[in-house]
XYZ file of C-alpha atoms in Angstrom:
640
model
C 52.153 -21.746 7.291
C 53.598 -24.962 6.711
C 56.570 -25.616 4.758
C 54.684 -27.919 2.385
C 51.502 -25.189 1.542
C 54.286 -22.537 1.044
C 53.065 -19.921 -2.094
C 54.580 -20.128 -5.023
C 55.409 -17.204 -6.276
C 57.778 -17.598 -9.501
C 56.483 -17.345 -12.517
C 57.147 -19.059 -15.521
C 58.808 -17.669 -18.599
C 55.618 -17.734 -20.680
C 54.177 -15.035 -17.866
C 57.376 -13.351 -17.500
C 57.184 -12.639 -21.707
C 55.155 -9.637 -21.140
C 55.814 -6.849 -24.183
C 54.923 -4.242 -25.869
C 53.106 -6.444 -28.388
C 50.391 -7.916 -25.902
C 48.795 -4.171 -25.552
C 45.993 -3.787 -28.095
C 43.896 -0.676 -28.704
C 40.068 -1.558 -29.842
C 38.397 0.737 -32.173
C 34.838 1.411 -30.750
C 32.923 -0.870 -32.554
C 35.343 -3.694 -31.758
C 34.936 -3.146 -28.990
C 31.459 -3.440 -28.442
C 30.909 -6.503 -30.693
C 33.787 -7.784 -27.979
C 32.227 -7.289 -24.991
C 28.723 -5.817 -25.340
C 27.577 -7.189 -21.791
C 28.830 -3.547 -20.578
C 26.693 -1.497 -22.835
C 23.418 -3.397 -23.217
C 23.399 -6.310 -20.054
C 22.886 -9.318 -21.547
C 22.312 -10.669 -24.722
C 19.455 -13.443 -24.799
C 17.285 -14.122 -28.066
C 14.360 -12.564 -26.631
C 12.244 -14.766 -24.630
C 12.499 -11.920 -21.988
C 11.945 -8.223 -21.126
C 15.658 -7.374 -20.682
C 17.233 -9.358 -23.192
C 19.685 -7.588 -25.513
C 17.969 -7.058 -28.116
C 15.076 -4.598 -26.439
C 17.890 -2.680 -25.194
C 18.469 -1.831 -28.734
C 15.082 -0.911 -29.639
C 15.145 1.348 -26.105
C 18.368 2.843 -26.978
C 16.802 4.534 -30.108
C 13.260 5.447 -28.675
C 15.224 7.248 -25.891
C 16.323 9.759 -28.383
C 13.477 9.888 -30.102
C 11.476 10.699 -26.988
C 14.726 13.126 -25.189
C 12.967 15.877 -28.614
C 9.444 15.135 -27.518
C 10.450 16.213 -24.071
C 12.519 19.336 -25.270
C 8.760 20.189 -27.257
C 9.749 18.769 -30.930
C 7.383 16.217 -32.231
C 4.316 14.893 -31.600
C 4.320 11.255 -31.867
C 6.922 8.470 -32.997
C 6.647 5.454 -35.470
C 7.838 2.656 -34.584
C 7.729 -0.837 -37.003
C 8.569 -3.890 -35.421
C 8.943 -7.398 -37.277
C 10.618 -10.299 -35.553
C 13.915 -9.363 -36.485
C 14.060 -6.133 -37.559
C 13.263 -2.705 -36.102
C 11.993 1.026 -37.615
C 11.989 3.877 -35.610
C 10.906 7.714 -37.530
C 10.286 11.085 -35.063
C 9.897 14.258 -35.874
C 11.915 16.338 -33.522
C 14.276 18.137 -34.800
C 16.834 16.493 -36.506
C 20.228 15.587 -36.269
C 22.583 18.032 -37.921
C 23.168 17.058 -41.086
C 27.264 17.505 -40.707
C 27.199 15.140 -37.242
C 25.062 12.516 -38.626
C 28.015 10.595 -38.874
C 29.549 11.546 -36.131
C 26.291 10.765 -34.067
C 25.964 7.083 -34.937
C 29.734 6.413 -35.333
C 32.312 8.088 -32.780
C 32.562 7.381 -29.099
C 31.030 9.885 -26.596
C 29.904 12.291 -28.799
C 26.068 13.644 -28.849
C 24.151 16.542 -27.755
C 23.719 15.922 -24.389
C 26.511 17.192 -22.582
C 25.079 20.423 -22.601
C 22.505 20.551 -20.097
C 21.052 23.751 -22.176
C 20.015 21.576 -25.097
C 19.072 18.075 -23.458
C 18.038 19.371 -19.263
C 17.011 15.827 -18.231
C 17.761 13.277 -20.903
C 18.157 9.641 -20.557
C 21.288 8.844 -22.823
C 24.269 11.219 -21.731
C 27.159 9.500 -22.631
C 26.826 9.372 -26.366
C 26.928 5.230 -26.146
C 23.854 3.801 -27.334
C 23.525 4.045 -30.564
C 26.734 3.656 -31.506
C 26.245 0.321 -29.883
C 23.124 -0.375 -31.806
C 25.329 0.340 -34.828
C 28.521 -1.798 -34.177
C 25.817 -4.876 -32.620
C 23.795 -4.532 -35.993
C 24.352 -6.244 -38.774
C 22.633 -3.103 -41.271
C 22.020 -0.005 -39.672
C 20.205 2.662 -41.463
C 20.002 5.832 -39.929
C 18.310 9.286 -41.751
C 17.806 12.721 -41.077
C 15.961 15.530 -42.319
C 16.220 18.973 -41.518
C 14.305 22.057 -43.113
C 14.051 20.454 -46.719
C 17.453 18.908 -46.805
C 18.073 15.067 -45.795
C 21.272 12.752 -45.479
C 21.547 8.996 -45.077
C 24.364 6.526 -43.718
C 24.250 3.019 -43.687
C 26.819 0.497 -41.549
C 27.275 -3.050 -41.155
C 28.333 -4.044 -38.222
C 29.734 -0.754 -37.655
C 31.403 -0.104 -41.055
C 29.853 2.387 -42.982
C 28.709 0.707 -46.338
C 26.967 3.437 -47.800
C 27.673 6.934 -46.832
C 24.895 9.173 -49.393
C 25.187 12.618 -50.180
C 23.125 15.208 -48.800
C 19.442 15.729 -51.009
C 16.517 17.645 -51.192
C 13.350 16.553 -49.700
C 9.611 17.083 -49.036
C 9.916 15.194 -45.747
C 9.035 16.789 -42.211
C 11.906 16.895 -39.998
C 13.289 14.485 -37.980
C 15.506 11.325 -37.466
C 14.416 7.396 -38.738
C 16.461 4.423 -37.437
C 16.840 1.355 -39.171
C 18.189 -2.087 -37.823
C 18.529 -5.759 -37.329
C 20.081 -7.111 -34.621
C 23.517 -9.186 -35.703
C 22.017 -12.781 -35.469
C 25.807 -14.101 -34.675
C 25.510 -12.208 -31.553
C 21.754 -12.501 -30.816
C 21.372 -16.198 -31.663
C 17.940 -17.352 -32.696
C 16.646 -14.148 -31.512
C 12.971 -13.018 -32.316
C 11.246 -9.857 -31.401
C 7.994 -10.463 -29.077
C 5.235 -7.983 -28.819
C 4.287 -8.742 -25.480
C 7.892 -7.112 -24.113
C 7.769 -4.443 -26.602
C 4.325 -2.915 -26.070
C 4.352 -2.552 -22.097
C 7.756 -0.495 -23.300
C 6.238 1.520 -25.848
C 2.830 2.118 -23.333
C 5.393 3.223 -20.310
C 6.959 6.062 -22.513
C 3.205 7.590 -23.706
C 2.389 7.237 -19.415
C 5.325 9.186 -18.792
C 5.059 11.647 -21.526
C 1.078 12.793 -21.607
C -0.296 13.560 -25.209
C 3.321 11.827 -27.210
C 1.318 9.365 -29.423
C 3.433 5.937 -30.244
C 1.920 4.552 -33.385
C 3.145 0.897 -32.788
C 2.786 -1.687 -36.062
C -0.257 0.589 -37.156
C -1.999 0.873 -33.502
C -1.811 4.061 -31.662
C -1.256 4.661 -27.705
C -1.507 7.363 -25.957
C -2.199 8.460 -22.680
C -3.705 11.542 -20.935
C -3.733 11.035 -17.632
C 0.010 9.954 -17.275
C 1.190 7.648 -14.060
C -2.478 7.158 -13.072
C -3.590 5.040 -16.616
C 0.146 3.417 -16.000
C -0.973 2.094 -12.599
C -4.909 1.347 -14.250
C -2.766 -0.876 -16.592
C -0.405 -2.466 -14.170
C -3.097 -2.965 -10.845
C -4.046 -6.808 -11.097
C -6.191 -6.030 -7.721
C -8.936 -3.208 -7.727
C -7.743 0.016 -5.573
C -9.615 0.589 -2.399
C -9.644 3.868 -2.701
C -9.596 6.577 -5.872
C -5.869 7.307 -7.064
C -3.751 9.440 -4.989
C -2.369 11.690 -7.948
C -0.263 13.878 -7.168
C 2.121 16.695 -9.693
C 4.891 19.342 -9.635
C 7.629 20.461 -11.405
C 10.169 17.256 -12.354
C 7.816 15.197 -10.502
C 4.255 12.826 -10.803
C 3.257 10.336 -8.032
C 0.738 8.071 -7.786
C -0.263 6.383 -4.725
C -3.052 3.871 -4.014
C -3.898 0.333 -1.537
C -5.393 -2.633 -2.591
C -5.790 -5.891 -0.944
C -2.728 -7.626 -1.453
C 0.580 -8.599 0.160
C 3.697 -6.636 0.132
C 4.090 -3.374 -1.503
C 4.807 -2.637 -5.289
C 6.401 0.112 -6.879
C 7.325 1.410 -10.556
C 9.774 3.708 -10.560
C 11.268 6.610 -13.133
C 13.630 8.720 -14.000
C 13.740 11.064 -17.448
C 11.349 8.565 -18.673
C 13.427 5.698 -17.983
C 12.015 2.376 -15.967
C 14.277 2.207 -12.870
C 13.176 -1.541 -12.468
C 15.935 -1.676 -9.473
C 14.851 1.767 -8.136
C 17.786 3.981 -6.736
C 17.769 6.834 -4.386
C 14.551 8.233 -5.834
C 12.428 5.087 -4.790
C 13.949 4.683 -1.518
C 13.098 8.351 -0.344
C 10.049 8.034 -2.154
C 8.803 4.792 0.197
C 10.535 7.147 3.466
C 8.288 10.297 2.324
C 5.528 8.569 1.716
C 5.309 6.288 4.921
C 6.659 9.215 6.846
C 3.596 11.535 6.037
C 0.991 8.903 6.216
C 1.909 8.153 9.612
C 2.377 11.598 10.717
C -0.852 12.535 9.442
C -2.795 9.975 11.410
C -0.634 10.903 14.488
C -0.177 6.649 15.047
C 2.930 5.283 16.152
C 2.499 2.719 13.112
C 5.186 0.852 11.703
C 6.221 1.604 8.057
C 5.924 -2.066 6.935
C 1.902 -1.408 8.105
C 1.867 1.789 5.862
C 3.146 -0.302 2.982
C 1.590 -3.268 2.748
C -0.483 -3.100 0.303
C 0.542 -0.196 -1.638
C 0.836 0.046 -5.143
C 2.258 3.378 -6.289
C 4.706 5.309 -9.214
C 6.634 7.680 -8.796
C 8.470 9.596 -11.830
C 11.399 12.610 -11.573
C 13.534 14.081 -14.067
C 16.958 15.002 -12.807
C 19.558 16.886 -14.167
C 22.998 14.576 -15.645
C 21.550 11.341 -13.481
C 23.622 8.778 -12.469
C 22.724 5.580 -12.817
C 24.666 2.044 -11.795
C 25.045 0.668 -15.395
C 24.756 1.902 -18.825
C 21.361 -0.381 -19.002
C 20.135 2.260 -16.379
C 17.916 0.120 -14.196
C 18.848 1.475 -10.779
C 19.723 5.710 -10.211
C 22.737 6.347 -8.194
C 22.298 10.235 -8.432
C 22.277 11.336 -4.251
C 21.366 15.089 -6.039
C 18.735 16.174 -8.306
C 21.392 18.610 -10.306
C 24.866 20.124 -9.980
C 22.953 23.333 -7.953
C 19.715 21.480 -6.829
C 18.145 19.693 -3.476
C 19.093 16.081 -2.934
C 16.919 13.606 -3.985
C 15.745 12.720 -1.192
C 15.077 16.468 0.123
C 13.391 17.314 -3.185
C 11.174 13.598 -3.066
C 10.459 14.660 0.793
C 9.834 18.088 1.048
C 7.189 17.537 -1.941
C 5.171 14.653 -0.868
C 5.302 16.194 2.756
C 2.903 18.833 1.290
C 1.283 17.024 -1.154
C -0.009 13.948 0.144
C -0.783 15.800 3.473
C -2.687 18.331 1.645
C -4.640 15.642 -0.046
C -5.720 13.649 2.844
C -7.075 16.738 4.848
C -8.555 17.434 2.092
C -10.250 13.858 1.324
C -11.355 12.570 4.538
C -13.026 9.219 2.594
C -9.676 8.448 1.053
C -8.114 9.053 4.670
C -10.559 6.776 6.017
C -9.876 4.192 4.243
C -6.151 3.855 3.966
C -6.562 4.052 7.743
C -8.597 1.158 7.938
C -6.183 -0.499 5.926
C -3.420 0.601 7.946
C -5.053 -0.861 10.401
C -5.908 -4.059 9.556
C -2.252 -4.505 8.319
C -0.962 -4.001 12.019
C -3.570 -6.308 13.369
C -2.504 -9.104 10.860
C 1.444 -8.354 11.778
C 0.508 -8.669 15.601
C -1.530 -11.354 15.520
C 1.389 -13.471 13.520
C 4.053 -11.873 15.578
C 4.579 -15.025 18.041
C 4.333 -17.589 14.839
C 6.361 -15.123 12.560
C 9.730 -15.008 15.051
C 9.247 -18.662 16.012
C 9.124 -19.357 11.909
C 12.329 -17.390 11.284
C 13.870 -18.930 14.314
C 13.903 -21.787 12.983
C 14.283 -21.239 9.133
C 17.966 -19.422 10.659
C 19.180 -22.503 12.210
C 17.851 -24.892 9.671
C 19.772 -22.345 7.274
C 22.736 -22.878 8.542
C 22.763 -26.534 7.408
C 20.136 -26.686 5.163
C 19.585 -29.612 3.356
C 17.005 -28.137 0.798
C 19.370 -26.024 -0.232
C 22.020 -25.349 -2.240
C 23.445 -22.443 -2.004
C 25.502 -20.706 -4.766
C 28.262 -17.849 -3.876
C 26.763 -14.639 -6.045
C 23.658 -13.063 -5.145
C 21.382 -10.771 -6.837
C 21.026 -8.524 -3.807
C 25.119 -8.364 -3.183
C 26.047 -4.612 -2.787
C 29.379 -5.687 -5.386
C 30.524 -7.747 -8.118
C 30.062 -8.114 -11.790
C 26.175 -7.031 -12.190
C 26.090 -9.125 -15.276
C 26.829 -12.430 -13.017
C 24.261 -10.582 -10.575
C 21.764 -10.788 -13.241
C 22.457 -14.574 -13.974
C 21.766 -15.537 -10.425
C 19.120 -18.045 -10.054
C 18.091 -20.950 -8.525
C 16.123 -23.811 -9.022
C 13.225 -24.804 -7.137
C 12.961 -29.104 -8.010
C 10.545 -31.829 -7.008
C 12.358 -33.955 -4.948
C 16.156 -35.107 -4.572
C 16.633 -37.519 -7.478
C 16.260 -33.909 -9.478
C 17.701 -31.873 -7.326
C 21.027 -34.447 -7.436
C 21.245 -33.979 -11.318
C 21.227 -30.589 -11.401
C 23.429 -29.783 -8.309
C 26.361 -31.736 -9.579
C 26.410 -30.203 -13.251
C 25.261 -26.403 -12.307
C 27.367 -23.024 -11.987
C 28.366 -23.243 -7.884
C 28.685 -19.225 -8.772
C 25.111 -18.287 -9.870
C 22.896 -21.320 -9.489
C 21.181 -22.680 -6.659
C 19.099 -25.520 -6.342
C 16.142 -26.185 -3.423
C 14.331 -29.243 -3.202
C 10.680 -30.166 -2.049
C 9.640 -32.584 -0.352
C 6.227 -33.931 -2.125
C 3.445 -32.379 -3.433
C 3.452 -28.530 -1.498
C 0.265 -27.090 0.253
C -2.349 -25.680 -1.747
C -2.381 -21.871 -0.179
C -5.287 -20.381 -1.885
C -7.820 -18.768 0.353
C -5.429 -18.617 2.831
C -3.852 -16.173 4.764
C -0.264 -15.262 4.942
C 0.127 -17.349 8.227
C 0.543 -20.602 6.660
C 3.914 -19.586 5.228
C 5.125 -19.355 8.349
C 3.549 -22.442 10.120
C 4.493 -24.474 6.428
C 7.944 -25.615 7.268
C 8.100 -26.020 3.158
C 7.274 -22.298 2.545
C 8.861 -21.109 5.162
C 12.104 -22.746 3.983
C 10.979 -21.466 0.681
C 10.753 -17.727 1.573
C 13.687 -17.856 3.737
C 16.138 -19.413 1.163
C 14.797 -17.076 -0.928
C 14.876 -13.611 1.849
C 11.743 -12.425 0.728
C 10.412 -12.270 4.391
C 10.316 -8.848 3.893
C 9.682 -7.882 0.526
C 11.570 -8.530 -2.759
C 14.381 -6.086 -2.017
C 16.437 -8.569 -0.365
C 15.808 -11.104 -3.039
C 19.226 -13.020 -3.221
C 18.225 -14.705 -6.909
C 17.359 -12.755 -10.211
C 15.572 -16.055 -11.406
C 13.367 -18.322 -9.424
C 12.568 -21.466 -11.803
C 10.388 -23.935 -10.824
C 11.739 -27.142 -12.461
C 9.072 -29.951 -12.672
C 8.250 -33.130 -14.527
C 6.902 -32.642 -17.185
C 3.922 -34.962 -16.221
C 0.371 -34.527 -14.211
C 1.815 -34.487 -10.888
C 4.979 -31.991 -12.115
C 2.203 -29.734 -13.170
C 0.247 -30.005 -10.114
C 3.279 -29.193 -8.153
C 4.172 -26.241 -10.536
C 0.495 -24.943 -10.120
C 0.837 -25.296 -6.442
C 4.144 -22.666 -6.057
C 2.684 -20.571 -8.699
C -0.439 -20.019 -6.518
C 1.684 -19.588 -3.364
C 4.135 -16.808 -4.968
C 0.353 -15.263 -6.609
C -1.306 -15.271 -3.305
C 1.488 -13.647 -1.126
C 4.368 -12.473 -3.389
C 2.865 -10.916 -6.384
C 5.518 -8.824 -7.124
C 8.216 -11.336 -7.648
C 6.015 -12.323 -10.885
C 5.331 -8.727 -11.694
C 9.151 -7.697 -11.559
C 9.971 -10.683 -14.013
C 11.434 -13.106 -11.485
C 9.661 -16.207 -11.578
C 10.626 -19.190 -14.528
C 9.405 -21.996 -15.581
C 12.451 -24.618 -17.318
C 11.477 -26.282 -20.042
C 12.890 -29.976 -20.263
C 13.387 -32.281 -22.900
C 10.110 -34.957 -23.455
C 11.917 -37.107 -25.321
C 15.694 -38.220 -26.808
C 15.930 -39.510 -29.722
C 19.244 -40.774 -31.103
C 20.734 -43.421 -33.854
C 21.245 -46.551 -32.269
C 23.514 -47.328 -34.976
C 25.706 -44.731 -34.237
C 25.422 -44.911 -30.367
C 27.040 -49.089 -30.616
C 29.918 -47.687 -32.640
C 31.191 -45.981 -29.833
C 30.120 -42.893 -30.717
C 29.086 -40.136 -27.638
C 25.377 -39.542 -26.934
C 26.359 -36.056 -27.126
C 27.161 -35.740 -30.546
C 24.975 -33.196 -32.208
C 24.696 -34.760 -35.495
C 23.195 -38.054 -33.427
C 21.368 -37.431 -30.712
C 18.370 -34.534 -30.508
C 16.504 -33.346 -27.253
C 12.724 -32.684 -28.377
C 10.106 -30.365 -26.477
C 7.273 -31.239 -27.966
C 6.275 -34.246 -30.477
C 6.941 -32.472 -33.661
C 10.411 -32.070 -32.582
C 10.230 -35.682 -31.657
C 8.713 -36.636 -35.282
C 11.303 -34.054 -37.124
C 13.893 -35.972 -35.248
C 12.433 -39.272 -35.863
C 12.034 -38.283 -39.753
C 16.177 -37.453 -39.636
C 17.246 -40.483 -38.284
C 15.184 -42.893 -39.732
C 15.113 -46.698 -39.123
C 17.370 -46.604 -36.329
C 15.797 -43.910 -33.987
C 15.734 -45.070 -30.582
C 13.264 -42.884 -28.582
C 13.419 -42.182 -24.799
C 10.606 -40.263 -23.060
C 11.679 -38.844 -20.205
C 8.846 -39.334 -17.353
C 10.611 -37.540 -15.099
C 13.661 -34.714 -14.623
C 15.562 -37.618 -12.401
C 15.656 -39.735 -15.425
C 18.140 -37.730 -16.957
C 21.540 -37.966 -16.285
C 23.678 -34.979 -14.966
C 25.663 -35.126 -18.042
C 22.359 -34.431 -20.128
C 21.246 -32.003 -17.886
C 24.289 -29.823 -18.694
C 22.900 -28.570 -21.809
C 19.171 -27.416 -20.376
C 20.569 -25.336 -17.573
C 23.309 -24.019 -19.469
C 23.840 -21.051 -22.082
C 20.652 -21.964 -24.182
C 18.698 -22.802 -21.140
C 15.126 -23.013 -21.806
C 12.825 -20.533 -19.530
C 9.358 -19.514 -19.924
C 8.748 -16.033 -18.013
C 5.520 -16.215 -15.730
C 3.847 -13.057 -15.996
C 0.838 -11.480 -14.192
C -1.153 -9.042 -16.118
C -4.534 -7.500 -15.277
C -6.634 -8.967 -18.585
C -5.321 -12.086 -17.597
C -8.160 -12.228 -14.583
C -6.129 -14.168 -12.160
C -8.065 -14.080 -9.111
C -10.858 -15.811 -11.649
C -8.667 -18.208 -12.711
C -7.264 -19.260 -9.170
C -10.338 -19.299 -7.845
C -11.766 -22.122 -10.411
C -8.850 -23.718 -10.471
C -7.321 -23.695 -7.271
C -10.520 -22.938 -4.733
C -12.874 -25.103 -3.120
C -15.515 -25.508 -6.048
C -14.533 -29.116 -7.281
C -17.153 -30.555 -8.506
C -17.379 -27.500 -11.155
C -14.196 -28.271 -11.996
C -14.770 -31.986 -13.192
C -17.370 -30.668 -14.984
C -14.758 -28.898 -16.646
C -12.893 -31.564 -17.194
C -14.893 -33.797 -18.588
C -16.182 -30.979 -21.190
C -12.806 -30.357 -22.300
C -11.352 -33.365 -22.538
C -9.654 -34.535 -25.536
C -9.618 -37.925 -26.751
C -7.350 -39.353 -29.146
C -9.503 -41.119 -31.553
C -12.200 -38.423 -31.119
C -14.938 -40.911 -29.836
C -17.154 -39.834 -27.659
C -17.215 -40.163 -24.129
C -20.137 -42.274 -22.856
């Protein structure tokens, strides 16, 4: 080392005044309120599935539905508004001396005990002591063989602590909250995240009834109505359903790219799977191919697949206290390991089932089948693709890399969870946003032009499309999503016809041969800013375009006219045409902290194959039909 880039290693006195003083103890609910990333992920206001404030809701269901598994109580209420939350079962009650205790003190609960709670969800006696301290009024009740007793806490502190009464009600426990809007900013409760929650816990538990807002689910035929839900392509052949002790499987094929999994564990979604869904897709591939005695590879077997798979597990493990992902290697402290106990069952299961169901046999062989075909006939186009996506890689000039990814094996999962990157229309967009983004978690890819329009076709064309096969590379879906290296893909578009195009154009690649990106909750679209609308007055003064009280960013046009209405005589109004019209400074705010996303999702009412078909297929004349039908005209005249 040079003299000159020698380290310096003094420190200065500030440093070096290190006492007794600077070590702080938090009480629990300080501590939460401080740093509630570790309990619930992150926070968010709502506009998606694992925003903070579902956790909460989750948090309490989990206990309600850890008594419906130990055989107390037959269904749960549970009264949603948009910012408040009611939760009543009738298990068994907390004990009316711990009630306290329960919702208030650090690692204390039931659960410790296997004997009481076998294979519950929540064994750390966290959660809802963190939906107490992140609330800002908590009620929580319970009644117990005539006798009840109430507490309620703000943010944590107990502001009403009532003495124990008599009462006609049944047993059980009722949790009241709202979420602390200073922590949860602008946060709203949305239906469509909380009933595919609600629907997953009455799949997993056959005959618990969830009486949601007034409506009632309930399912009796367990993983196989959760994978009737889920499917958005028909199965080729009946439902593979398969039971045992601590387990349920379902297994099915349908026409479709890639493979796609939902995964479980004491009732819990495993949305990252774990050791149970990796020796799940081992088993499974495993026996299929020793059944038909082929020498087929596994990615044949799986392509295609669609399949659940649920265990219960004594004192799991799991990689965060959100519990997306199990960590467990054993199913209990004197059990198999997981993957033993996964193996050994669908080993003689699933081979029992096929020898016994030679149609079903037949046709997952055909599929099988056709799968390797496909692979071998892209084989000299699929190496030649990556070939070149691996030295373009190396210095690519689409993309912009950024140094976290969501597929690292270490590092702060909360920073893993922010990963994302931003897919832009052209370089003029791609500039602003690379020079203002987070180097750590964002990324930015550009196109060049209008993409290929890949409906109908097959999953060649990604790798002949240099575009696409850029894409999919940057991306390292080549092989599934389980390499995925962002936890956000966001298409960011003008917001004008040929944005929209462009937008429709990835959407119908990532539907047509990555599904299950969309399905897992990956795929964005950012909203930008139509117009700006600031006081002209102000902005010769001197005064910074930034200022809050001066400048607004509108969405639609009754922002715009709101704004407009604020400002008066000297609005000056600036439409944005496109996402290169606005500087890098500007751009700060939209791909910052109160970023603007709208989650694609793919359901099966939604009737997507219908949709791309009209919209995206071959029929055009039908669709300026359409168009002309449909058309809205300003001054309502009619169109001659």
């Amino acid at each position: 080392m040079a003299e000159d880039e020698e380290l310096d290693l003094t420190v200065s006195s500030t440093e070096s005044n290190y006492t007794g003083d600077d070590i702080v103890t938090l009480d629990w609910k300080e501590h939460i309120r401080r740093r509630p990333g570790m309990y619930i992920g992150k926070l968010g206001d709502g506009t998606t599935s694992d925003d903070g404030i579902y956790v909460l809701l989750k948090e309490v269901m989990d206990n309600a539905i850890d008594e419906y598994m130990m055989g107390f109580g037959k269904q749960v209420l549970v009264d949603v508004s948009e910012h408040s939350v009611s939760i009543r079962d009738f298990g068994r009650g907390i004990p009316l001396d711990k009630v306290m205790d329960v919702s208030s003190k650090m690692n204390t609960g039931a659960k410790y005990d296997s004997k009481a709670f076998k294979k519950s969800v929540g064994l750390n006696g966290v959660g809802i002591k963190a939906v107490n301290a992140l609330s800002q009024t908590f009620t929580i009740r319970s009644v117990r063989d005539g006798q009840a007793k109430q507490i309620v806490y703000c943010k944590g502190e107990v502001v009403d602590d009532c003495t124990i009464v008599d009462t006609d009600e049944p047993n059980g426990t009722l949790v009241e909250f709202v979420p602390d809007a200073t922590i949860f900013r602008d946060y709203r409760y949305r239906d469509e995240f909380i009933v595919p929650l609600l629907k997953n816990y009455t799949f997993l538990n056959t005959g618990l009834a969830v009486i949601f807002n007034g409506k009632r689910f309930i399912s009796r035929n367990g993983l196989a109505d959760l994978l009737k839900e889920n499917m958005t392509k028909e199965p080729l052949y009946p439902l593979i359903h398969l039971k045992g002790e601590d387990i349920e499987v379902v297994i099915t094929h349908a026409e479709q790219y890639g493979d796609e999994y939902y995964s479980f564990v004491n009732g819990q979604h495993t949305t990252q799977g774990g050791t149970h869904l990796s020796a799940f897709r081992e088993a499974s591939s495993r026996t299929i191919k020793e059944f038909f005695g082929r020498n087929f590879e596994y990615s044949d077997i799986r392509n295609g697949m669609v399949a659940a798979v649920s265990v219960k597990v004594e004192e799991p493990v799991f990689e965060s206290q959100t519990k997306t992902k199990l960590g467990s290697r054993d199913m209990g402290p004197d059990g198999p390991t997981v993957a033993k106990f996964i193996g050994d069952f669908i080993k003689r299961e699933l081979d029992n089932y096929l020898h016994r169901n030679k149609d079903t046999a037949e046709i997952m062989l055909a599929k099988v089948q056709t799968s390797e075909r496909d692979r071998k006939a892209m084989a000299g186009v699929t190496k030649a693709a990556r070939e070149r996506a691996k030295k373009v890689n190396l210095h690519n000039p689409k993309l912009r890399d950024c140094q976290i990814h969501f597929n690292d094996a270490k590092g702060d999962d909360r920073l893993k969870q922010a990963t994302s990157i931003f897919i832009t229309e052209g370089d003029s967009a791609a500039g602003s946003i690379t020079k203002i983004r987070d180097v750590h978690t964002q990324a930015v890819f550009s196109l060049r032009g209008k993409p290929l329009n890949t409906y109908g076709l097959t999953q060649k064309v990604v790798y002949e499309n240099e575009e696409f096969n850029l894409l999919q590379a940057a991306l390292n879906i080549e092989d599934g999503i389980d390499s995925l290296r962002y936890n956000q893909v966001i298409i960011a578009t003008d917001a004008d016809v040929d944005g929209m195009h462009i937008r429709l154009l990835l959407l119908t690649f990532f539907l047509q041969f990555f599904p299950d990106l969309i399905k897992k909750g990956h795929v964005y679209v950012l909203q930008t800013p139509l117009f700006r609308v600031r006081n002209k007055k102000t902005t010769k003064r001197g005064r910074k375009a930034s200022d809050a009280e001066e400048v607004y960013y509108c969405y639609s046009d009754d922002e715009r006219i709101a704004a407009i209405e604020k400002l008066g005589a000297n609005a000056e109004i600036t439409r944005f045409k496109g996402l290169g019209e606005i500087s890098p400074d500007e751009f700060r705010g939209f791909i910052g902290a109160d970023i603007r996303l709208d989650r694609v999702s793919l359901r099966k009412e939604d009737g997507v194959a219908g949709l791309l078909e009209f919209y995206m297929g071959k029929n055009t004349p039908d669709r300026q039909q359409f168009i002309l039908e449909n058309l809205v005209v300003e001054d309502d005249s009619e169109i001659l």
